[in-house]
PDB file of C-alpha atoms in Angstrom:
ATOM      1  CA  UNK X   1      34.974 -10.269  21.201  1.00 57.00           C
ATOM      2  CA  UNK X   2      32.508 -11.501  18.583  1.00 59.00           C
ATOM      3  CA  UNK X   3      31.084 -14.163  20.909  1.00 63.00           C
ATOM      4  CA  UNK X   4      30.634 -11.654  23.720  1.00 65.00           C
ATOM      5  CA  UNK X   5      28.815  -9.160  21.457  1.00 63.00           C
ATOM      6  CA  UNK X   6      26.532 -11.912  20.172  1.00 65.00           C
ATOM      7  CA  UNK X   7      25.759 -13.125  23.702  1.00 64.00           C
ATOM      8  CA  UNK X   8      24.910  -9.581  24.798  1.00 60.00           C
ATOM      9  CA  UNK X   9      22.767  -9.007  21.732  1.00 63.00           C
ATOM     10  CA  UNK X  10      20.822 -12.226  22.391  1.00 68.00           C
ATOM     11  CA  UNK X  11      20.165 -11.166  25.988  1.00 65.00           C
ATOM     12  CA  UNK X  12      19.158  -7.610  25.105  1.00 64.00           C
ATOM     13  CA  UNK X  13      16.567  -8.452  22.433  1.00 64.00           C
ATOM     14  CA  UNK X  14      12.982  -7.465  23.307  1.00 62.00           C
ATOM     15  CA  UNK X  15      10.938 -10.362  24.623  1.00 58.00           C
ATOM     16  CA  UNK X  16      14.020 -12.369  25.608  1.00 53.00           C
ATOM     17  CA  UNK X  17      14.549 -11.167  29.170  1.00 52.00           C
ATOM     18  CA  UNK X  18      17.131 -13.566  30.570  1.00 51.00           C
ATOM     19  CA  UNK X  19      16.607 -16.291  27.972  1.00 52.00           C
ATOM     20  CA  UNK X  20      19.788 -17.308  26.230  1.00 51.00           C
ATOM     21  CA  UNK X  21      18.715 -20.358  24.270  1.00 54.00           C
ATOM     22  CA  UNK X  22      15.591 -21.565  22.491  1.00 53.00           C
ATOM     23  CA  UNK X  23      13.432 -20.381  19.638  1.00 55.00           C
ATOM     24  CA  UNK X  24      11.747 -17.003  19.612  1.00 54.00           C
ATOM     25  CA  UNK X  25       7.993 -17.454  20.148  1.00 57.00           C
ATOM     26  CA  UNK X  26       5.636 -15.034  18.397  1.00 53.00           C
ATOM     27  CA  UNK X  27       2.570 -14.134  20.387  1.00 57.00           C
ATOM     28  CA  UNK X  28      -0.729 -15.157  18.765  1.00 57.00           C
ATOM     29  CA  UNK X  29      -2.247 -11.775  19.529  1.00 55.00           C
ATOM     30  CA  UNK X  30       0.375 -10.012  17.403  1.00 61.00           C
ATOM     31  CA  UNK X  31      -0.141 -12.422  14.503  1.00 60.00           C
ATOM     32  CA  UNK X  32      -3.919 -12.070  14.860  1.00 68.00           C
ATOM     33  CA  UNK X  33      -3.659  -8.302  14.378  1.00 73.00           C
ATOM     34  CA  UNK X  34      -0.982  -8.423  11.699  1.00 76.00           C
ATOM     35  CA  UNK X  35      -2.589 -10.809   9.179  1.00 77.00           C
ATOM     36  CA  UNK X  36      -5.923  -8.967   8.726  1.00 79.00           C
ATOM     37  CA  UNK X  37      -4.105  -5.649   8.434  1.00 79.00           C
ATOM     38  CA  UNK X  38      -1.735  -7.116   5.843  1.00 81.00           C
ATOM     39  CA  UNK X  39      -4.652  -8.633   3.907  1.00 83.00           C
ATOM     40  CA  UNK X  40      -6.460  -5.286   3.944  1.00 83.00           C
ATOM     41  CA  UNK X  41      -3.381  -3.459   2.663  1.00 78.00           C
ATOM     42  CA  UNK X  42      -2.910  -6.027  -0.097  1.00 82.00           C
ATOM     43  CA  UNK X  43      -6.562  -5.762  -1.149  1.00 81.00           C
ATOM     44  CA  UNK X  44      -6.318  -1.969  -1.197  1.00 79.00           C
ATOM     45  CA  UNK X  45      -3.171  -2.043  -3.333  1.00 77.00           C
ATOM     46  CA  UNK X  46      -4.752  -4.479  -5.811  1.00 76.00           C
ATOM     47  CA  UNK X  47      -7.957  -2.471  -6.076  1.00 75.00           C
ATOM     48  CA  UNK X  48      -6.046   0.763  -6.684  1.00 74.00           C
ATOM     49  CA  UNK X  49      -3.994  -0.968  -9.359  1.00 71.00           C
ATOM     50  CA  UNK X  50      -7.135  -2.226 -11.067  1.00 69.00           C
ATOM     51  CA  UNK X  51      -8.673   1.263 -11.071  1.00 73.00           C
ATOM     52  CA  UNK X  52      -5.641   2.933 -12.599  1.00 70.00           C
ATOM     53  CA  UNK X  53      -6.522   4.844 -15.763  1.00 76.00           C
ATOM     54  CA  UNK X  54      -5.595   3.052 -18.948  1.00 76.00           C
ATOM     55  CA  UNK X  55      -4.558   4.787 -22.099  1.00 81.00           C
ATOM     56  CA  UNK X  56      -6.308   3.630 -25.240  1.00 80.00           C
ATOM     57  CA  UNK X  57      -5.312   4.597 -28.719  1.00 86.00           C
ATOM     58  CA  UNK X  58      -7.806   6.849 -30.477  1.00 90.00           C
ATOM     59  CA  UNK X  59     -10.291   5.102 -32.745  1.00 85.00           C
ATOM     60  CA  UNK X  60      -9.756   5.347 -36.470  1.00 90.00           C
ATOM     61  CA  UNK X  61     -12.480   6.822 -38.668  1.00 92.00           C
ATOM     62  CA  UNK X  62     -13.594   3.329 -39.756  1.00 90.00           C
ATOM     63  CA  UNK X  63     -13.745   2.116 -36.140  1.00 89.00           C
ATOM     64  CA  UNK X  64     -15.830   5.151 -35.180  1.00 91.00           C
ATOM     65  CA  UNK X  65     -18.214   4.405 -38.037  1.00 93.00           C
ATOM     66  CA  UNK X  66     -18.440   0.737 -37.026  1.00 91.00           C
ATOM     67  CA  UNK X  67     -19.143   1.695 -33.421  1.00 91.00           C
ATOM     68  CA  UNK X  68     -21.886   4.092 -34.430  1.00 94.00           C
ATOM     69  CA  UNK X  69     -23.382   1.409 -36.716  1.00 93.00           C
ATOM     70  CA  UNK X  70     -23.284  -1.044 -33.801  1.00 92.00           C
ATOM     71  CA  UNK X  71     -25.137   1.374 -31.515  1.00 92.00           C
ATOM     72  CA  UNK X  72     -27.757   2.190 -34.124  1.00 94.00           C
ATOM     73  CA  UNK X  73     -28.316  -1.463 -35.111  1.00 92.00           C
ATOM     74  CA  UNK X  74     -28.557  -2.563 -31.487  1.00 89.00           C
ATOM     75  CA  UNK X  75     -31.129   0.143 -30.846  1.00 91.00           C
ATOM     76  CA  UNK X  76     -33.135  -0.801 -33.974  1.00 91.00           C
ATOM     77  CA  UNK X  77     -32.990  -4.544 -33.267  1.00 89.00           C
ATOM     78  CA  UNK X  78     -34.201  -3.974 -29.714  1.00 87.00           C
ATOM     79  CA  UNK X  79     -37.071  -1.763 -30.938  1.00 89.00           C
ATOM     80  CA  UNK X  80     -38.086  -4.403 -33.490  1.00 86.00           C
ATOM     81  CA  UNK X  81     -37.918  -7.233 -30.902  1.00 81.00           C
ATOM     82  CA  UNK X  82     -39.075  -5.831 -27.555  1.00 78.00           C
ATOM     83  CA  UNK X  83     -39.247  -9.318 -25.993  1.00 78.00           C
ATOM     84  CA  UNK X  84     -35.459  -9.527 -26.267  1.00 74.00           C
ATOM     85  CA  UNK X  85     -33.899  -9.742 -22.794  1.00 72.00           C
ATOM     86  CA  UNK X  86     -30.191  -9.279 -23.500  1.00 70.00           C
ATOM     87  CA  UNK X  87     -29.472 -12.698 -25.021  1.00 71.00           C
ATOM     88  CA  UNK X  88     -27.692 -11.948 -28.308  1.00 70.00           C
ATOM     89  CA  UNK X  89     -28.319 -15.503 -29.547  1.00 74.00           C
ATOM     90  CA  UNK X  90     -32.100 -14.824 -29.654  1.00 80.00           C
ATOM     91  CA  UNK X  91     -32.775 -15.537 -33.346  1.00 84.00           C
ATOM     92  CA  UNK X  92     -35.074 -12.641 -34.415  1.00 85.00           C
ATOM     93  CA  UNK X  93     -32.914 -10.084 -32.654  1.00 85.00           C
ATOM     94  CA  UNK X  94     -29.649 -11.539 -34.025  1.00 86.00           C
ATOM     95  CA  UNK X  95     -31.025 -11.835 -37.565  1.00 88.00           C
ATOM     96  CA  UNK X  96     -32.183  -8.208 -37.637  1.00 90.00           C
ATOM     97  CA  UNK X  97     -28.962  -7.004 -36.009  1.00 89.00           C
ATOM     98  CA  UNK X  98     -26.791  -8.866 -38.553  1.00 90.00           C
ATOM     99  CA  UNK X  99     -28.869  -7.571 -41.467  1.00 92.00           C
ATOM    100  CA  UNK X 100     -28.602  -4.017 -40.139  1.00 93.00           C
ATOM    101  CA  UNK X 101     -24.829  -4.253 -39.634  1.00 92.00           C
ATOM    102  CA  UNK X 102     -24.335  -5.561 -43.176  1.00 93.00           C
ATOM    103  CA  UNK X 103     -26.613  -2.811 -44.524  1.00 93.00           C
ATOM    104  CA  UNK X 104     -24.406  -0.268 -42.709  1.00 92.00           C
ATOM    105  CA  UNK X 105     -21.353  -1.770 -44.421  1.00 91.00           C
ATOM    106  CA  UNK X 106     -19.781  -3.589 -41.467  1.00 90.00           C
ATOM    107  CA  UNK X 107     -18.209  -6.889 -42.521  1.00 87.00           C
ATOM    108  CA  UNK X 108     -18.345 -10.136 -40.548  1.00 85.00           C
ATOM    109  CA  UNK X 109     -14.603  -9.765 -39.957  1.00 86.00           C
ATOM    110  CA  UNK X 110     -15.084  -6.334 -38.377  1.00 86.00           C
ATOM    111  CA  UNK X 111     -17.956  -7.656 -36.238  1.00 84.00           C
ATOM    112  CA  UNK X 112     -15.680 -10.426 -34.965  1.00 83.00           C
ATOM    113  CA  UNK X 113     -12.981  -7.861 -34.286  1.00 80.00           C
ATOM    114  CA  UNK X 114     -15.506  -5.760 -32.356  1.00 78.00           C
ATOM    115  CA  UNK X 115     -16.501  -8.915 -30.393  1.00 72.00           C
ATOM    116  CA  UNK X 116     -20.090  -8.636 -31.504  1.00 62.00           C
ATOM    117  CA  UNK X 117     -20.327 -11.925 -33.321  1.00 50.00           C
ATOM    118  CA  UNK X 118     -21.259 -14.783 -31.019  1.00 43.00           C
TER     119      UNK X 118
END
């Protein structure tokens, strides 16, 4: 009974009209349409995952003060050195920025924690 059911199932499969033995061949046209669609779906899923909102803990009072000092010192250092083009290793800009941050009470350790120190 089992052998008969298996033989009938093999004959009735789509794409196997009358073929009882041999491997199932996949048409290239079907693979050609399937792979780009699968790649597109995968890219869409990854991009949606990357855009998912992240929850950050609220900043402490000290972190808020450090952030405001960073913004103010960056603004002042850029005003004092208008030839600065975004390179934070530019000596006059970095020297003024560091002096300003220390004047505002931000330690070197906090600057490293804020990823400002380069």
